[in-house]
Amino acid sequence: MKKILILGCGWVGEEFAHLQLKNNWQVWATSTNEEKYHRLKADGIFAYIHDFDQDTDLDAVDLPAFDAVLCSIPATQKNSLEQLEARFKRVKAYLEKVNYTKLIFLSSIGIFPDEDGVFDEDFNVAERMSPKLKLAEDIMRSLPNSYIFRLAGLFGKQRIFAKYFQGRICTTGDQPANFVHLDDVCELLSLSMEHNLPDSVYHLVAPEHPLKKDVILASAKKYQLELPAAFDPQDSFLKVVNGDRLPRIFNYRFKYPSPLEF
C-alpha cells in the first residue's frame, strides 16, 4: 500500500487526504488545529499536531518510507521574510530526516506581479516575483525530488467567489480570473503522485479566464447570492496565468474549465 505524508493539512490537504484514502493510500498528516487533528484521526488518517513556527523538532524516526510528500505549509504575505525563512528552514530540516520518493510543495500564482502580461511556468525574472513566495519555493526546491505546484485562486464546495462581494463594491471586476476548482486540483495532484514528472514547476489554473465581474454574476445567479452594491473598476491590469504544462502531460480534461461554471 502506498503512503503519503501531508504537511500542513489545510483545506486542500484535507480534501486530498480523503481522495487518497479512497485511492487506497495510507495517509499521514500534520495540523496545527486540535479539532482537525481529532477529525483526521477519526477518518483513518495518521495525524499529529505540529506547528513549524513554534516547535523546534518533530521526531521522524518512527515514520515509514513515503511514496510522496505534499507540503502545503503556507508562505503568506502577513509574515516577514525572516519569519518565513525560519519556518521553511524548519520544514526543510524535518524533511531531510524523512525517507520519501517525491515531494510536491503547494505555492501560489501570487508570486507573479499584478500587471499586464501572460505568465507561464517558464517565467523566471526574480526581480518581478514576490520575494516571500520565491524564498519559500527556493528552500523547498533545494530538497531532492521536489516539485513546485503554484495554485491559482482556489474555489469549490462552500468557497464561492460571489460570496465575498455581496452588497459590497467590487473594484476588481475588469481583471481576468485566474482561478481553479478544488476538484481539479485534487485530481491533478493525484495523477502527479502516481506518475513521474519531467519538469519542476507547474501551474494549476483553469484554462479559461473570464472577467471576474462575469464570474461574480454567474456564481451569484447559480447560488442565489446577493449581488455587489456596485462595480467600480480600479487597477484593472490584464494579468493571465497559464498552466498548460501539467494537463498536457496527462492529457487531462478539466472538470471545471471555466470559473463561470464553479
PDB file of N, CA, C and O in Angstrom, residues 52-112:
ATOM      1  N   PHE A  52       5.245  24.397  12.676  1.00  0.00           N
ATOM      2  CA  PHE A  52       6.626  24.605  12.253  1.00  0.00           C
ATOM      3  C   PHE A  52       7.149  25.992  12.620  1.00  0.00           C
ATOM      4  O   PHE A  52       8.336  26.269  12.439  1.00  0.00           O
ATOM      5  N   ASP A  53       6.274  26.870  13.112  1.00  0.00           N
ATOM      6  CA  ASP A  53       6.734  28.164  13.611  1.00  0.00           C
ATOM      7  C   ASP A  53       7.152  28.097  15.076  1.00  0.00           C
ATOM      8  O   ASP A  53       7.947  28.914  15.533  1.00  0.00           O
ATOM      9  N   GLN A  54       6.601  27.124  15.792  1.00  0.00           N
ATOM     10  CA  GLN A  54       6.831  27.063  17.229  1.00  0.00           C
ATOM     11  C   GLN A  54       7.702  25.883  17.648  1.00  0.00           C
ATOM     12  O   GLN A  54       8.587  26.019  18.488  1.00  0.00           O
ATOM     13  N   ASP A  55       7.442  24.729  17.080  1.00  0.00           N
ATOM     14  CA  ASP A  55       8.125  23.513  17.514  1.00  0.00           C
ATOM     15  C   ASP A  55       9.488  23.406  16.842  1.00  0.00           C
ATOM     16  O   ASP A  55       9.611  23.531  15.618  1.00  0.00           O
ATOM     17  N   THR A  56      10.484  23.182  17.641  1.00  0.00           N
ATOM     18  CA  THR A  56      11.848  23.132  17.108  1.00  0.00           C
ATOM     19  C   THR A  56      12.196  21.777  16.501  1.00  0.00           C
ATOM     20  O   THR A  56      13.113  21.671  15.702  1.00  0.00           O
ATOM     21  N   ASP A  57      11.456  20.739  16.889  1.00  0.00           N
ATOM     22  CA  ASP A  57      11.808  19.421  16.379  1.00  0.00           C
ATOM     23  C   ASP A  57      10.569  18.555  16.302  1.00  0.00           C
ATOM     24  O   ASP A  57       9.620  18.715  17.067  1.00  0.00           O
ATOM     25  N   LEU A  58      10.562  17.657  15.368  1.00  0.00           N
ATOM     26  CA  LEU A  58       9.476  16.694  15.205  1.00  0.00           C
ATOM     27  C   LEU A  58      10.119  15.361  14.870  1.00  0.00           C
ATOM     28  O   LEU A  58      10.807  15.225  13.868  1.00  0.00           O
ATOM     29  N   ASP A  59       9.913  14.400  15.728  1.00  0.00           N
ATOM     30  CA  ASP A  59      10.599  13.119  15.584  1.00  0.00           C
ATOM     31  C   ASP A  59      10.114  12.390  14.339  1.00  0.00           C
ATOM     32  O   ASP A  59       8.927  12.144  14.164  1.00  0.00           O
ATOM     33  N   ALA A  60      11.036  12.061  13.458  1.00  0.00           N
ATOM     34  CA  ALA A  60      10.686  11.357  12.220  1.00  0.00           C
ATOM     35  C   ALA A  60      11.183   9.917  12.229  1.00  0.00           C
ATOM     36  O   ALA A  60      11.048   9.208  11.243  1.00  0.00           O
ATOM     37  N   VAL A  61      11.726   9.479  13.349  1.00  0.00           N
ATOM     38  CA  VAL A  61      12.369   8.167  13.390  1.00  0.00           C
ATOM     39  C   VAL A  61      11.373   7.048  13.127  1.00  0.00           C
ATOM     40  O   VAL A  61      11.658   6.090  12.410  1.00  0.00           O
ATOM     41  N   ASP A  62      10.178   7.157  13.683  1.00  0.00           N
ATOM     42  CA  ASP A  62       9.213   6.058  13.602  1.00  0.00           C
ATOM     43  C   ASP A  62       8.332   6.130  12.365  1.00  0.00           C
ATOM     44  O   ASP A  62       7.439   5.296  12.210  1.00  0.00           O
ATOM     45  N   LEU A  63       8.536   7.106  11.505  1.00  0.00           N
ATOM     46  CA  LEU A  63       7.716   7.217  10.312  1.00  0.00           C
ATOM     47  C   LEU A  63       8.183   6.215   9.263  1.00  0.00           C
ATOM     48  O   LEU A  63       9.370   5.909   9.168  1.00  0.00           O
ATOM     49  N   PRO A  64       7.259   5.731   8.418  1.00  0.00           N
ATOM     50  CA  PRO A  64       7.651   4.810   7.345  1.00  0.00           C
ATOM     51  C   PRO A  64       8.276   5.575   6.184  1.00  0.00           C
ATOM     52  O   PRO A  64       8.329   6.807   6.178  1.00  0.00           O
ATOM     53  N   ALA A  65       8.729   4.861   5.194  1.00  0.00           N
ATOM     54  CA  ALA A  65       9.148   5.489   3.940  1.00  0.00           C
ATOM     55  C   ALA A  65       7.891   5.880   3.163  1.00  0.00           C
ATOM     56  O   ALA A  65       6.935   5.107   3.085  1.00  0.00           O
ATOM     57  N   PHE A  66       7.905   7.073   2.604  1.00  0.00           N
ATOM     58  CA  PHE A  66       6.728   7.586   1.905  1.00  0.00           C
ATOM     59  C   PHE A  66       6.950   7.591   0.399  1.00  0.00           C
ATOM     60  O   PHE A  66       8.034   7.948  -0.090  1.00  0.00           O
ATOM     61  N   ASP A  67       5.900   7.231  -0.325  1.00  0.00           N
ATOM     62  CA  ASP A  67       5.940   7.352  -1.776  1.00  0.00           C
ATOM     63  C   ASP A  67       5.865   8.822  -2.190  1.00  0.00           C
ATOM     64  O   ASP A  67       6.395   9.197  -3.237  1.00  0.00           O
ATOM     65  N   ALA A  68       5.206   9.633  -1.373  1.00  0.00           N
ATOM     66  CA  ALA A  68       5.061  11.044  -1.715  1.00  0.00           C
ATOM     67  C   ALA A  68       4.873  11.877  -0.452  1.00  0.00           C
ATOM     68  O   ALA A  68       4.353  11.398   0.553  1.00  0.00           O
ATOM     69  N   VAL A  69       5.303  13.130  -0.549  1.00  0.00           N
ATOM     70  CA  VAL A  69       5.039  14.136   0.474  1.00  0.00           C
ATOM     71  C   VAL A  69       4.367  15.315  -0.203  1.00  0.00           C
ATOM     72  O   VAL A  69       4.822  15.774  -1.262  1.00  0.00           O
ATOM     73  N   LEU A  70       3.283  15.784   0.387  1.00  0.00           N
ATOM     74  CA  LEU A  70       2.629  17.009  -0.059  1.00  0.00           C
ATOM     75  C   LEU A  70       2.824  18.051   1.032  1.00  0.00           C
ATOM     76  O   LEU A  70       2.352  17.869   2.154  1.00  0.00           O
ATOM     77  N   CYS A  71       3.532  19.124   0.711  1.00  0.00           N
ATOM     78  CA  CYS A  71       3.766  20.192   1.681  1.00  0.00           C
ATOM     79  C   CYS A  71       2.873  21.376   1.332  1.00  0.00           C
ATOM     80  O   CYS A  71       3.061  22.017   0.294  1.00  0.00           O
ATOM     81  N   SER A  72       1.906  21.655   2.195  1.00  0.00           N
ATOM     82  CA  SER A  72       1.054  22.828   1.991  1.00  0.00           C
ATOM     83  C   SER A  72       1.212  23.820   3.139  1.00  0.00           C
ATOM     84  O   SER A  72       0.283  24.555   3.474  1.00  0.00           O
ATOM     85  N   ILE A  73       2.399  23.821   3.741  1.00  0.00           N
ATOM     86  CA  ILE A  73       2.728  24.855   4.714  1.00  0.00           C
ATOM     87  C   ILE A  73       2.697  26.193   3.974  1.00  0.00           C
ATOM     88  O   ILE A  73       3.367  26.351   2.962  1.00  0.00           O
ATOM     89  N   PRO A  74       1.935  27.181   4.449  1.00  0.00           N
ATOM     90  CA  PRO A  74       1.759  28.409   3.668  1.00  0.00           C
ATOM     91  C   PRO A  74       2.919  29.394   3.790  1.00  0.00           C
ATOM     92  O   PRO A  74       3.568  29.488   4.828  1.00  0.00           O
ATOM     93  N   ALA A  75       3.133  30.137   2.704  1.00  0.00           N
ATOM     94  CA  ALA A  75       4.023  31.305   2.714  1.00  0.00           C
ATOM     95  C   ALA A  75       3.141  32.517   2.461  1.00  0.00           C
ATOM     96  O   ALA A  75       2.802  32.821   1.316  1.00  0.00           O
ATOM     97  N   THR A  76       2.715  33.173   3.526  1.00  0.00           N
ATOM     98  CA  THR A  76       1.731  34.250   3.406  1.00  0.00           C
ATOM     99  C   THR A  76       2.390  35.617   3.463  1.00  0.00           C
ATOM    100  O   THR A  76       3.462  35.794   4.034  1.00  0.00           O
ATOM    101  N   GLN A  77       1.687  36.598   2.888  1.00  0.00           N
ATOM    102  CA  GLN A  77       2.211  37.957   2.862  1.00  0.00           C
ATOM    103  C   GLN A  77       2.225  38.596   4.246  1.00  0.00           C
ATOM    104  O   GLN A  77       2.956  39.563   4.477  1.00  0.00           O
ATOM    105  N   LYS A  78       1.437  38.075   5.185  1.00  0.00           N
ATOM    106  CA  LYS A  78       1.386  38.673   6.529  1.00  0.00           C
ATOM    107  C   LYS A  78       2.649  38.363   7.331  1.00  0.00           C
ATOM    108  O   LYS A  78       2.914  39.019   8.342  1.00  0.00           O
ATOM    109  N   ASN A  79       3.411  37.388   6.877  1.00  0.00           N
ATOM    110  CA  ASN A  79       4.653  37.042   7.569  1.00  0.00           C
ATOM    111  C   ASN A  79       5.819  37.826   6.989  1.00  0.00           C
ATOM    112  O   ASN A  79       5.840  38.153   5.803  1.00  0.00           O
ATOM    113  N   SER A  80       6.818  38.100   7.819  1.00  0.00           N
ATOM    114  CA  SER A  80       8.029  38.755   7.343  1.00  0.00           C
ATOM    115  C   SER A  80       8.922  37.740   6.643  1.00  0.00           C
ATOM    116  O   SER A  80       8.745  36.517   6.788  1.00  0.00           O
ATOM    117  N   LEU A  81       9.889  38.240   5.892  1.00  0.00           N
ATOM    118  CA  LEU A  81      10.851  37.357   5.246  1.00  0.00           C
ATOM    119  C   LEU A  81      11.600  36.523   6.277  1.00  0.00           C
ATOM    120  O   LEU A  81      11.870  35.333   6.060  1.00  0.00           O
ATOM    121  N   GLU A  82      11.914  37.139   7.414  1.00  0.00           N
ATOM    122  CA  GLU A  82      12.639  36.431   8.459  1.00  0.00           C
ATOM    123  C   GLU A  82      11.801  35.294   9.040  1.00  0.00           C
ATOM    124  O   GLU A  82      12.316  34.188   9.290  1.00  0.00           O
ATOM    125  N   GLN A  83      10.526  35.556   9.244  1.00  0.00           N
ATOM    126  CA  GLN A  83       9.628  34.517   9.770  1.00  0.00           C
ATOM    127  C   GLN A  83       9.490  33.362   8.780  1.00  0.00           C
ATOM    128  O   GLN A  83       9.511  32.191   9.168  1.00  0.00           O
ATOM    129  N   LEU A  84       9.344  33.697   7.514  1.00  0.00           N
ATOM    130  CA  LEU A  84       9.195  32.651   6.501  1.00  0.00           C
ATOM    131  C   LEU A  84      10.477  31.851   6.327  1.00  0.00           C
ATOM    132  O   LEU A  84      10.432  30.628   6.140  1.00  0.00           O
ATOM    133  N   GLU A  85      11.598  32.515   6.399  1.00  0.00           N
ATOM    134  CA  GLU A  85      12.865  31.793   6.288  1.00  0.00           C
ATOM    135  C   GLU A  85      13.020  30.798   7.431  1.00  0.00           C
ATOM    136  O   GLU A  85      13.406  29.643   7.215  1.00  0.00           O
ATOM    137  N   ALA A  86      12.674  31.225   8.648  1.00  0.00           N
ATOM    138  CA  ALA A  86      12.763  30.323   9.796  1.00  0.00           C
ATOM    139  C   ALA A  86      11.787  29.163   9.646  1.00  0.00           C
ATOM    140  O   ALA A  86      12.121  28.005   9.928  1.00  0.00           O
ATOM    141  N   ARG A  87      10.575  29.465   9.189  1.00  0.00           N
ATOM    142  CA  ARG A  87       9.549  28.424   9.019  1.00  0.00           C
ATOM    143  C   ARG A  87      10.008  27.359   8.039  1.00  0.00           C
ATOM    144  O   ARG A  87       9.954  26.157   8.338  1.00  0.00           O
ATOM    145  N   PHE A  88      10.463  27.776   6.876  1.00  0.00           N
ATOM    146  CA  PHE A  88      10.775  26.797   5.838  1.00  0.00           C
ATOM    147  C   PHE A  88      12.126  26.131   6.049  1.00  0.00           C
ATOM    148  O   PHE A  88      12.349  25.023   5.555  1.00  0.00           O
ATOM    149  N   LYS A  89      12.994  26.752   6.804  1.00  0.00           N
ATOM    150  CA  LYS A  89      14.213  26.044   7.180  1.00  0.00           C
ATOM    151  C   LYS A  89      13.894  24.912   8.153  1.00  0.00           C
ATOM    152  O   LYS A  89      14.534  23.844   8.111  1.00  0.00           O
ATOM    153  N   ARG A  90      12.887  25.118   9.012  1.00  0.00           N
ATOM    154  CA  ARG A  90      12.454  24.025   9.901  1.00  0.00           C
ATOM    155  C   ARG A  90      11.802  22.907   9.092  1.00  0.00           C
ATOM    156  O   ARG A  90      12.021  21.729   9.359  1.00  0.00           O
ATOM    157  N   VAL A  91      10.973  23.293   8.115  1.00  0.00           N
ATOM    158  CA  VAL A  91      10.340  22.290   7.255  1.00  0.00           C
ATOM    159  C   VAL A  91      11.410  21.488   6.513  1.00  0.00           C
ATOM    160  O   VAL A  91      11.353  20.253   6.447  1.00  0.00           O
ATOM    161  N   LYS A  92      12.381  22.196   5.966  1.00  0.00           N
ATOM    162  CA  LYS A  92      13.454  21.524   5.230  1.00  0.00           C
ATOM    163  C   LYS A  92      14.233  20.576   6.143  1.00  0.00           C
ATOM    164  O   LYS A  92      14.516  19.421   5.760  1.00  0.00           O
ATOM    165  N   ALA A  93      14.589  21.055   7.344  1.00  0.00           N
ATOM    166  CA  ALA A  93      15.349  20.214   8.274  1.00  0.00           C
ATOM    167  C   ALA A  93      14.571  18.960   8.632  1.00  0.00           C
ATOM    168  O   ALA A  93      15.147  17.866   8.766  1.00  0.00           O
ATOM    169  N   TYR A  94      13.261  19.101   8.776  1.00  0.00           N
ATOM    170  CA  TYR A  94      12.432  17.930   9.077  1.00  0.00           C
ATOM    171  C   TYR A  94      12.415  16.956   7.904  1.00  0.00           C
ATOM    172  O   TYR A  94      12.630  15.748   8.074  1.00  0.00           O
ATOM    173  N   LEU A  95      12.195  17.484   6.689  1.00  0.00           N
ATOM    174  CA  LEU A  95      12.093  16.606   5.526  1.00  0.00           C
ATOM    175  C   LEU A  95      13.417  15.929   5.195  1.00  0.00           C
ATOM    176  O   LEU A  95      13.427  14.858   4.582  1.00  0.00           O
ATOM    177  N   GLU A  96      14.511  16.523   5.613  1.00  0.00           N
ATOM    178  CA  GLU A  96      15.806  15.879   5.399  1.00  0.00           C
ATOM    179  C   GLU A  96      15.943  14.604   6.227  1.00  0.00           C
ATOM    180  O   GLU A  96      16.808  13.767   5.943  1.00  0.00           O
ATOM    181  N   LYS A  97      15.075  14.435   7.226  1.00  0.00           N
ATOM    182  CA  LYS A  97      15.087  13.220   8.043  1.00  0.00           C
ATOM    183  C   LYS A  97      14.041  12.211   7.601  1.00  0.00           C
ATOM    184  O   LYS A  97      13.963  11.110   8.165  1.00  0.00           O
ATOM    185  N   VAL A  98      13.232  12.576   6.597  1.00  0.00           N
ATOM    186  CA  VAL A  98      12.151  11.716   6.138  1.00  0.00           C
ATOM    187  C   VAL A  98      12.577  10.996   4.855  1.00  0.00           C
ATOM    188  O   VAL A  98      13.164  11.603   3.954  1.00  0.00           O
ATOM    189  N   ASN A  99      12.264   9.725   4.781  1.00  0.00           N
ATOM    190  CA  ASN A  99      12.535   8.931   3.581  1.00  0.00           C
ATOM    191  C   ASN A  99      11.323   9.046   2.655  1.00  0.00           C
ATOM    192  O   ASN A  99      10.252   8.534   2.967  1.00  0.00           O
ATOM    193  N   TYR A 100      11.491   9.729   1.520  1.00  0.00           N
ATOM    194  CA  TYR A 100      10.386   9.897   0.582  1.00  0.00           C
ATOM    195  C   TYR A 100      10.900   9.783  -0.860  1.00  0.00           C
ATOM    196  O   TYR A 100      12.084   9.954  -1.128  1.00  0.00           O
ATOM    197  N   THR A 101       9.973   9.531  -1.779  1.00  0.00           N
ATOM    198  CA  THR A 101      10.318   9.405  -3.192  1.00  0.00           C
ATOM    199  C   THR A 101      10.087  10.697  -3.955  1.00  0.00           C
ATOM    200  O   THR A 101      10.863  11.063  -4.833  1.00  0.00           O
ATOM    201  N   LYS A 102       9.011  11.407  -3.622  1.00  0.00           N
ATOM    202  CA  LYS A 102       8.634  12.614  -4.358  1.00  0.00           C
ATOM    203  C   LYS A 102       8.062  13.625  -3.379  1.00  0.00           C
ATOM    204  O   LYS A 102       7.317  13.276  -2.464  1.00  0.00           O
ATOM    205  N   LEU A 103       8.407  14.906  -3.607  1.00  0.00           N
ATOM    206  CA  LEU A 103       7.907  15.990  -2.769  1.00  0.00           C
ATOM    207  C   LEU A 103       7.247  17.044  -3.653  1.00  0.00           C
ATOM    208  O   LEU A 103       7.854  17.527  -4.612  1.00  0.00           O
ATOM    209  N   ILE A 104       6.004  17.389  -3.316  1.00  0.00           N
ATOM    210  CA  ILE A 104       5.298  18.470  -4.002  1.00  0.00           C
ATOM    211  C   ILE A 104       5.003  19.573  -2.996  1.00  0.00           C
ATOM    212  O   ILE A 104       4.406  19.324  -1.947  1.00  0.00           O
ATOM    213  N   PHE A 105       5.434  20.793  -3.326  1.00  0.00           N
ATOM    214  CA  PHE A 105       5.173  21.952  -2.482  1.00  0.00           C
ATOM    215  C   PHE A 105       4.110  22.828  -3.144  1.00  0.00           C
ATOM    216  O   PHE A 105       4.243  23.217  -4.303  1.00  0.00           O
ATOM    217  N   LEU A 106       3.047  23.133  -2.398  1.00  0.00           N
ATOM    218  CA  LEU A 106       1.977  23.970  -2.921  1.00  0.00           C
ATOM    219  C   LEU A 106       2.303  25.437  -2.689  1.00  0.00           C
ATOM    220  O   LEU A 106       2.284  25.928  -1.557  1.00  0.00           O
ATOM    221  N   SER A 107       2.588  26.133  -3.785  1.00  0.00           N
ATOM    222  CA  SER A 107       2.850  27.558  -3.751  1.00  0.00           C
ATOM    223  C   SER A 107       1.649  28.276  -4.361  1.00  0.00           C
ATOM    224  O   SER A 107       0.535  27.734  -4.383  1.00  0.00           O
ATOM    225  N   SER A 108       1.845  29.485  -4.857  1.00  0.00           N
ATOM    226  CA  SER A 108       0.734  30.291  -5.366  1.00  0.00           C
ATOM    227  C   SER A 108       1.160  31.098  -6.581  1.00  0.00           C
ATOM    228  O   SER A 108       2.317  31.545  -6.680  1.00  0.00           O
ATOM    229  N   ILE A 109       0.204  31.342  -7.487  1.00  0.00           N
ATOM    230  CA  ILE A 109       0.479  32.222  -8.618  1.00  0.00           C
ATOM    231  C   ILE A 109       0.594  33.673  -8.152  1.00  0.00           C
ATOM    232  O   ILE A 109       0.930  34.556  -8.952  1.00  0.00           O
ATOM    233  N   GLY A 110       0.351  33.923  -6.873  1.00  0.00           N
ATOM    234  CA  GLY A 110       0.602  35.243  -6.304  1.00  0.00           C
ATOM    235  C   GLY A 110       2.067  35.628  -6.365  1.00  0.00           C
ATOM    236  O   GLY A 110       2.421  36.772  -6.053  1.00  0.00           O
ATOM    237  N   ILE A 111       2.912  34.705  -6.767  1.00  0.00           N
ATOM    238  CA  ILE A 111       4.333  35.009  -6.926  1.00  0.00           C
ATOM    239  C   ILE A 111       4.569  35.984  -8.073  1.00  0.00           C
ATOM    240  O   ILE A 111       5.599  36.669  -8.120  1.00  0.00           O
ATOM    241  N   PHE A 112       3.594  36.124  -8.996  1.00  0.00           N
ATOM    242  CA  PHE A 112       3.753  36.993 -10.152  1.00  0.00           C
ATOM    243  C   PHE A 112       3.240  38.403  -9.860  1.00  0.00           C
ATOM    244  O   PHE A 112       2.321  38.588  -9.066  1.00  0.00           O
TER     245      PHE A 112
END
